[in-house]
Amino acid sequence: MRQSLENKVVIVTGASKGIGAKLVGGLQALGAKVILTARDETTLLASARKDDLVVAGDLMLDSTRERIVQETVARYGRIDAVINNAGRGSYYTATESPLDDSRAMFELNFFAPLHLAQLAAPWLRKSRGSLVNVSSIAGQLSLPWLPVYSASKFALAALTSGQAMELARNGVHVMAVFPGYVDTDFQAHAAGSCPPDNVVKGKKFAVSAGECAAAIIRGMESRQRVVVTPRIGWPLVVFSRLFPGLVESRMELR
Ligand SMILES: NC(=O)c1ccc[n+]([C@@H]2O[C@H](COP(=O)([O-])OP(=O)(O)OC[C@H]3O[C@@H](n4cnc5c(N)ncnc54)[C@H](OP(=O)(O)O)[C@@H]3O)[C@@H](O)[C@H]2O)c1
């Protein structure tokens, strides 16, 4: 059954840049009312249309997540979808990753989506809406140049699976998204040193932020359980499950 997003009230985190900014444009084109959230208020205000709402703030803070839900409900009286897209990377190896950076990354990549989903759950149950969590291919296959980021995205994937099983009885659609390489400024916004050369070279296989956002929106419309984008990521996921040692040996840091 195809779900129209016209007039739906959709919260998008990380709406100022990259994949989130393209999600905003795609949802607006379908007639959704979008709640744009991120720290960069100026950019959000420039992308918002008259039926949209901007709630700027730092998602590391509980108070920002609470404000997003409160202001959305005050304005529209409902929530039809939450897209937990905001996130950041960290190019530290596992043995060198500073604990404060590791904890901060979990706060943004895992605890913010968890908390926002908890706050929005009563409204999503009412609307039989959608909860979308943007994990990563790194949430299926641990990447040695981003191991703590991978761990946070594995955690988000596990959470999404649990949320899907919990909320199915309420008719809420829960979807996990596993993008591969997407051409955004993600690397520039990450902490730690530069990614290794083979990672930078991988950029030639990247999909655009627009393509990634379109795959997410198609997944919402058709209420898919999982989106892997680009689809070429699927064989990698299956291969790494079947032959983990082989895949790990090919990815070892030299
Ligand atoms: N690019 C890739 O190759 C790739 C691959 C797989 C998965 N992903 C995932 O896709 C999602 C989007 O990534 P992207 O590539 O679009 O990255 P991006 O271009 O760096 O955008 C990140 C977004 O998150 C927001 N954000 C960051 N820290 C925040 C904070 N503390 N509070 C509120 N908002 C915050 C940023 O807005 P402000 O700076 O304005 O706050 C920005 O809108 C992330 O979860 C990422 O892990 C990306």
Short mmCIF file of C-alpha atoms and ligand atoms in Angstrom, two decimals:
data_model
loop_
_atom_site.label_atom_id
_atom_site.label_comp_id
_atom_site.label_asym_id
_atom_site.label_seq_id
_atom_site.Cartn_x
_atom_site.Cartn_y
_atom_site.Cartn_z
CA MET A 1 0.00 0.00 0.00
CA ARG A 2 1.47 3.34 -1.10
CA GLN A 3 1.36 6.16 1.46
CA SER A 4 1.03 9.74 0.21
CA LEU A 5 3.17 12.28 2.04
CA GLU A 6 0.97 15.20 1.02
CA ASN A 7 0.02 17.33 4.06
CA LYS A 8 1.91 14.96 6.35
CA VAL A 9 3.78 16.55 9.29
CA VAL A 10 7.37 15.32 9.03
CA ILE A 11 10.27 16.11 11.40
CA VAL A 12 13.69 16.03 9.70
CA THR A 13 16.82 16.23 11.85
CA GLY A 14 20.07 17.38 10.26
CA ALA A 15 17.97 19.40 7.83
CA SER A 16 20.54 22.11 7.13
CA LYS A 17 23.04 20.17 5.02
CA GLY A 18 23.74 17.06 2.97
CA ILE A 19 21.11 14.31 2.91
CA GLY A 20 18.80 16.16 5.33
CA ALA A 21 18.66 19.29 3.16
CA LYS A 22 17.70 17.12 0.15
CA LEU A 23 15.07 15.31 2.22
CA VAL A 24 13.52 18.69 3.01
CA GLY A 25 13.34 19.64 -0.69
CA GLY A 26 11.90 16.24 -1.68
CA LEU A 27 9.26 16.30 1.06
CA GLN A 28 8.26 19.89 0.26
CA ALA A 29 7.82 18.91 -3.40
CA LEU A 30 5.36 16.20 -2.28
CA GLY A 31 3.34 18.70 -0.23
CA ALA A 32 4.50 17.63 3.25
CA LYS A 33 4.74 20.12 6.12
CA VAL A 34 8.33 19.87 7.23
CA ILE A 35 9.84 20.61 10.64
CA LEU A 36 13.46 21.49 9.93
CA THR A 37 15.94 21.07 12.74
CA ALA A 38 19.73 21.47 13.05
CA ARG A 39 22.02 24.06 14.68
CA ASP A 40 22.39 26.38 11.67
CA GLU A 41 19.19 28.42 11.94
CA THR A 42 20.00 30.79 9.04
CA THR A 43 20.22 27.92 6.53
CA LEU A 44 17.07 26.30 7.90
CA LEU A 45 15.10 29.54 7.61
CA ALA A 46 16.28 29.95 4.01
CA SER A 47 14.97 26.45 3.07
CA ALA A 48 11.69 26.56 5.00
CA ARG A 49 8.41 27.27 3.19
CA LYS A 50 5.42 28.99 4.73
CA ASP A 51 3.76 25.77 5.97
CA ASP A 52 7.04 24.55 7.51
CA LEU A 53 8.48 25.09 10.97
CA VAL A 54 12.09 25.73 11.98
CA VAL A 55 13.27 24.55 15.40
CA ALA A 56 16.98 25.28 15.58
CA GLY A 57 19.15 23.76 18.30
CA ASP A 58 21.77 21.27 19.35
CA LEU A 59 20.42 17.71 19.32
CA MET A 60 23.00 16.73 21.92
CA LEU A 61 20.71 18.42 24.43
CA ASP A 62 17.55 16.79 25.82
CA SER A 63 15.92 20.23 25.85
CA THR A 64 16.27 20.62 22.05
CA ARG A 65 14.59 17.25 21.42
CA GLU A 66 11.76 18.21 23.79
CA ARG A 67 11.34 21.59 22.09
CA ILE A 68 11.14 19.96 18.64
CA VAL A 69 8.20 17.77 19.68
CA GLN A 70 6.47 20.46 21.77
CA GLU A 71 6.66 23.12 19.04
CA THR A 72 5.56 20.66 16.34
CA VAL A 73 2.50 19.57 18.30
CA ALA A 74 1.68 23.17 19.28
CA ARG A 75 1.72 24.23 15.61
CA TYR A 76 0.16 21.21 13.83
CA GLY A 77 -1.49 19.10 16.56
CA ARG A 78 0.02 15.93 15.10
CA ILE A 79 3.21 14.18 13.97
CA ASP A 80 3.14 11.83 10.98
CA ALA A 81 6.83 11.03 10.64
CA VAL A 82 10.21 11.50 12.29
CA ILE A 83 13.38 11.14 10.22
CA ASN A 84 16.38 10.78 12.52
CA ASN A 85 19.03 11.83 10.03
CA ALA A 86 21.47 14.08 11.95
CA GLY A 87 24.78 12.43 12.68
CA ARG A 88 28.52 12.80 12.42
CA GLY A 89 31.60 10.68 11.95
CA SER A 90 34.93 10.39 13.72
CA TYR A 91 38.13 9.22 12.06
CA TYR A 92 39.91 7.81 15.10
CA THR A 93 41.00 4.19 15.34
CA ALA A 94 39.45 2.12 18.13
CA THR A 95 42.61 2.22 20.27
CA GLU A 96 43.04 5.98 19.89
CA SER A 97 39.46 7.24 19.95
CA PRO A 98 39.18 9.84 22.77
CA LEU A 99 36.45 8.79 25.17
CA ASP A 100 34.83 12.21 25.21
CA ASP A 101 34.51 12.20 21.41
CA SER A 102 33.20 8.60 21.44
CA ARG A 103 30.58 9.48 24.05
CA ALA A 104 29.56 12.64 22.21
CA MET A 105 29.13 10.69 18.97
CA PHE A 106 26.84 8.17 20.70
CA GLU A 107 24.85 11.08 22.14
CA LEU A 108 24.17 12.45 18.65
CA ASN A 109 24.02 9.23 16.59
CA PHE A 110 22.20 7.01 19.08
CA PHE A 111 20.72 8.75 22.14
CA ALA A 112 19.19 11.66 20.19
CA PRO A 113 17.24 9.31 17.83
CA LEU A 114 16.24 7.14 20.81
CA HIS A 115 14.98 10.11 22.82
CA LEU A 116 13.22 11.82 19.90
CA ALA A 117 11.42 8.56 19.08
CA GLN A 118 10.32 8.22 22.71
CA LEU A 119 8.94 11.76 22.74
CA ALA A 120 7.19 11.35 19.38
CA ALA A 121 5.88 7.79 19.95
CA PRO A 122 2.43 8.77 21.33
CA TRP A 123 1.87 10.97 18.28
CA LEU A 124 3.19 8.39 15.81
CA ARG A 125 0.87 5.80 17.37
CA LYS A 126 -2.07 8.16 16.88
CA SER A 127 -1.22 8.89 13.25
CA ARG A 128 0.03 5.33 12.48
CA GLY A 129 2.97 7.24 11.05
CA SER A 130 6.62 6.51 10.21
CA LEU A 131 9.81 6.42 12.23
CA VAL A 132 12.94 6.50 10.06
CA ASN A 133 16.46 6.04 11.41
CA VAL A 134 19.40 6.82 9.14
CA SER A 135 22.14 4.36 10.08
CA SER A 136 24.93 3.58 7.59
CA ILE A 137 26.51 0.67 5.76
CA ALA A 138 28.98 1.14 8.66
CA GLY A 139 26.10 -0.06 10.85
CA GLN A 140 26.19 -3.43 9.06
CA LEU A 141 29.93 -3.80 8.53
CA SER A 142 32.47 -2.34 10.96
CA LEU A 143 34.86 0.07 9.23
CA PRO A 144 38.30 0.17 10.88
CA TRP A 145 38.85 3.86 10.12
CA LEU A 146 35.51 4.72 11.79
CA PRO A 147 35.05 1.98 14.44
CA VAL A 148 33.23 4.00 17.10
CA TYR A 149 31.02 5.63 14.46
CA SER A 150 30.31 2.09 13.19
CA ALA A 151 29.41 1.02 16.71
CA SER A 152 26.97 3.92 17.09
CA LYS A 153 25.33 3.02 13.76
CA PHE A 154 25.18 -0.71 14.64
CA ALA A 155 23.49 0.36 17.90
CA LEU A 156 21.01 2.49 15.96
CA ALA A 157 20.27 -0.44 13.61
CA ALA A 158 19.60 -2.75 16.57
CA LEU A 159 17.38 -0.13 18.16
CA THR A 160 15.43 0.29 14.92
CA SER A 161 14.79 -3.43 14.76
CA GLY A 162 13.46 -3.37 18.34
CA GLN A 163 11.31 -0.31 17.63
CA ALA A 164 9.86 -2.03 14.54
CA MET A 165 8.82 -5.07 16.57
CA GLU A 166 7.41 -2.92 19.39
CA LEU A 167 5.48 -0.44 17.26
CA ALA A 168 4.14 -2.84 14.59
CA ARG A 169 1.09 -3.59 16.77
CA ASN A 170 0.25 0.13 16.69
CA GLY A 171 0.51 0.33 12.91
CA VAL A 172 3.64 2.51 13.05
CA HIS A 173 6.01 2.03 10.13
CA VAL A 174 9.66 1.81 11.26
CA MET A 175 12.43 1.94 8.67
CA ALA A 176 16.22 1.59 8.88
CA VAL A 177 18.33 3.29 6.22
CA PHE A 178 21.82 2.05 5.37
CA PRO A 179 23.52 4.47 2.97
CA GLY A 180 26.92 3.65 1.50
CA TYR A 181 29.13 6.50 0.40
CA VAL A 182 27.06 9.67 -0.12
CA ASP A 183 28.60 12.79 -1.65
CA THR A 184 28.18 15.33 1.19
CA ASP A 185 30.55 17.25 3.47
CA PHE A 186 30.25 14.45 6.07
CA GLN A 187 34.03 13.85 6.02
CA ALA A 188 34.79 17.54 6.58
CA HIS A 189 32.37 17.63 9.54
CA ALA A 190 33.83 14.49 11.17
CA ALA A 191 36.26 14.57 14.09
CA GLY A 192 39.73 13.05 14.05
CA SER A 193 42.35 12.88 11.36
CA CYS A 194 41.76 12.64 7.62
CA PRO A 195 40.21 9.42 6.35
CA PRO A 196 42.66 7.04 4.64
CA ASP A 197 43.31 7.50 0.90
CA ASN A 198 41.28 4.44 -0.14
CA VAL A 199 38.26 6.00 1.60
CA VAL A 200 38.72 9.31 -0.18
CA LYS A 201 39.13 7.44 -3.50
CA GLY A 202 35.86 5.62 -2.79
CA LYS A 203 34.11 8.92 -3.36
CA LYS A 204 33.92 8.05 -7.06
CA PHE A 205 31.37 5.33 -6.14
CA ALA A 206 29.28 7.76 -4.11
CA VAL A 207 25.63 8.47 -4.71
CA SER A 208 24.47 12.07 -4.47
CA ALA A 209 22.64 13.39 -1.42
CA GLY A 210 19.61 13.86 -3.67
CA GLU A 211 19.64 10.21 -4.75
CA CYS A 212 19.96 9.07 -1.14
CA ALA A 213 17.09 11.34 -0.03
CA ALA A 214 14.92 10.10 -2.91
CA ALA A 215 15.53 6.47 -1.87
CA ILE A 216 14.50 7.33 1.71
CA ILE A 217 11.32 9.08 0.55
CA ARG A 218 10.41 6.16 -1.75
CA GLY A 219 10.94 3.85 1.23
CA MET A 220 8.56 5.94 3.34
CA GLU A 221 5.92 6.02 0.61
CA SER A 222 6.01 2.25 0.21
CA ARG A 223 6.51 1.67 3.96
CA GLN A 224 9.64 -0.41 3.48
CA ARG A 225 11.37 -1.99 6.46
CA VAL A 226 14.93 -1.42 5.22
CA VAL A 227 16.53 0.82 2.60
CA VAL A 228 20.09 0.17 1.40
CA THR A 229 21.32 2.89 -0.93
CA PRO A 230 22.96 2.42 -3.35
CA ARG A 231 21.57 -1.11 -3.72
CA ILE A 232 25.04 -2.43 -4.50
CA GLY A 233 25.51 -2.28 -0.71
CA TRP A 234 23.28 -5.35 -0.29
CA PRO A 235 25.82 -7.95 -1.59
CA LEU A 236 28.44 -6.39 0.69
CA VAL A 237 26.14 -6.79 3.71
CA VAL A 238 25.31 -10.42 2.83
CA PHE A 239 28.94 -11.30 2.00
CA SER A 240 30.18 -9.83 5.30
CA ARG A 241 27.63 -11.94 7.22
CA LEU A 242 28.64 -15.13 5.42
CA PHE A 243 32.41 -14.56 5.36
CA PRO A 244 33.27 -12.02 8.09
CA GLY A 245 36.93 -13.07 8.37
CA LEU A 246 37.51 -12.65 4.65
CA VAL A 247 35.87 -9.23 4.54
CA GLU A 248 37.79 -8.06 7.64
CA SER A 249 41.12 -9.20 6.15
CA ARG A 250 40.43 -7.13 3.02
CA MET A 251 39.73 -4.04 5.10
CA GLU A 252 42.64 -4.27 7.55
CA LEU A 253 44.47 -0.98 8.14
CA ARG A 254 48.03 -1.06 6.79
N1 LIG B 1 27.66 10.97 3.75
C1 LIG B 1 27.80 9.66 3.84
O1 LIG B 1 28.62 9.06 3.13
C2 LIG B 1 26.93 8.88 4.78
C3 LIG B 1 26.94 7.48 4.65
C4 LIG B 1 26.16 6.73 5.50
C5 LIG B 1 25.37 7.34 6.46
N2 LIG B 1 25.38 8.70 6.58
C6 LIG B 1 24.55 9.28 7.62
O2 LIG B 1 23.62 10.17 7.03
C7 LIG B 1 23.27 11.20 7.96
C8 LIG B 1 23.45 12.55 7.28
O3 LIG B 1 24.79 12.69 6.91
P1 LIG B 1 25.32 13.75 5.82
O4 LIG B 1 26.26 13.03 4.94
O5 LIG B 1 24.19 14.49 5.24
O6 LIG B 1 26.20 14.66 6.79
P2 LIG B 1 26.40 16.27 6.86
O7 LIG B 1 26.39 16.85 5.49
O8 LIG B 1 27.60 16.45 7.72
O9 LIG B 1 25.09 16.77 7.62
C9 LIG B 1 24.90 16.46 8.98
C10 LIG B 1 23.66 17.14 9.48
O10 LIG B 1 23.52 16.87 10.89
C11 LIG B 1 23.38 18.11 11.60
N3 LIG B 1 24.02 18.05 12.91
C12 LIG B 1 25.30 17.69 13.17
N4 LIG B 1 25.54 17.81 14.49
C13 LIG B 1 24.39 18.26 15.06
C14 LIG B 1 24.01 18.59 16.38
N5 LIG B 1 24.87 18.49 17.41
N6 LIG B 1 22.75 19.03 16.60
C15 LIG B 1 21.86 19.15 15.58
N7 LIG B 1 22.17 18.83 14.30
C16 LIG B 1 23.42 18.40 14.06
C17 LIG B 1 24.08 19.17 10.71
O11 LIG B 1 23.51 20.45 10.91
P3 LIG B 1 24.21 21.67 11.73
O12 LIG B 1 25.68 21.61 11.48
O13 LIG B 1 23.51 22.88 11.16
O14 LIG B 1 23.83 21.42 13.16
C18 LIG B 1 23.72 18.65 9.31
O15 LIG B 1 22.46 19.16 8.93
C19 LIG B 1 24.18 11.01 9.18
O16 LIG B 1 23.49 10.33 10.19
C20 LIG B 1 25.30 10.12 8.63
O17 LIG B 1 25.90 9.35 9.65
C21 LIG B 1 26.13 9.49 5.76
#
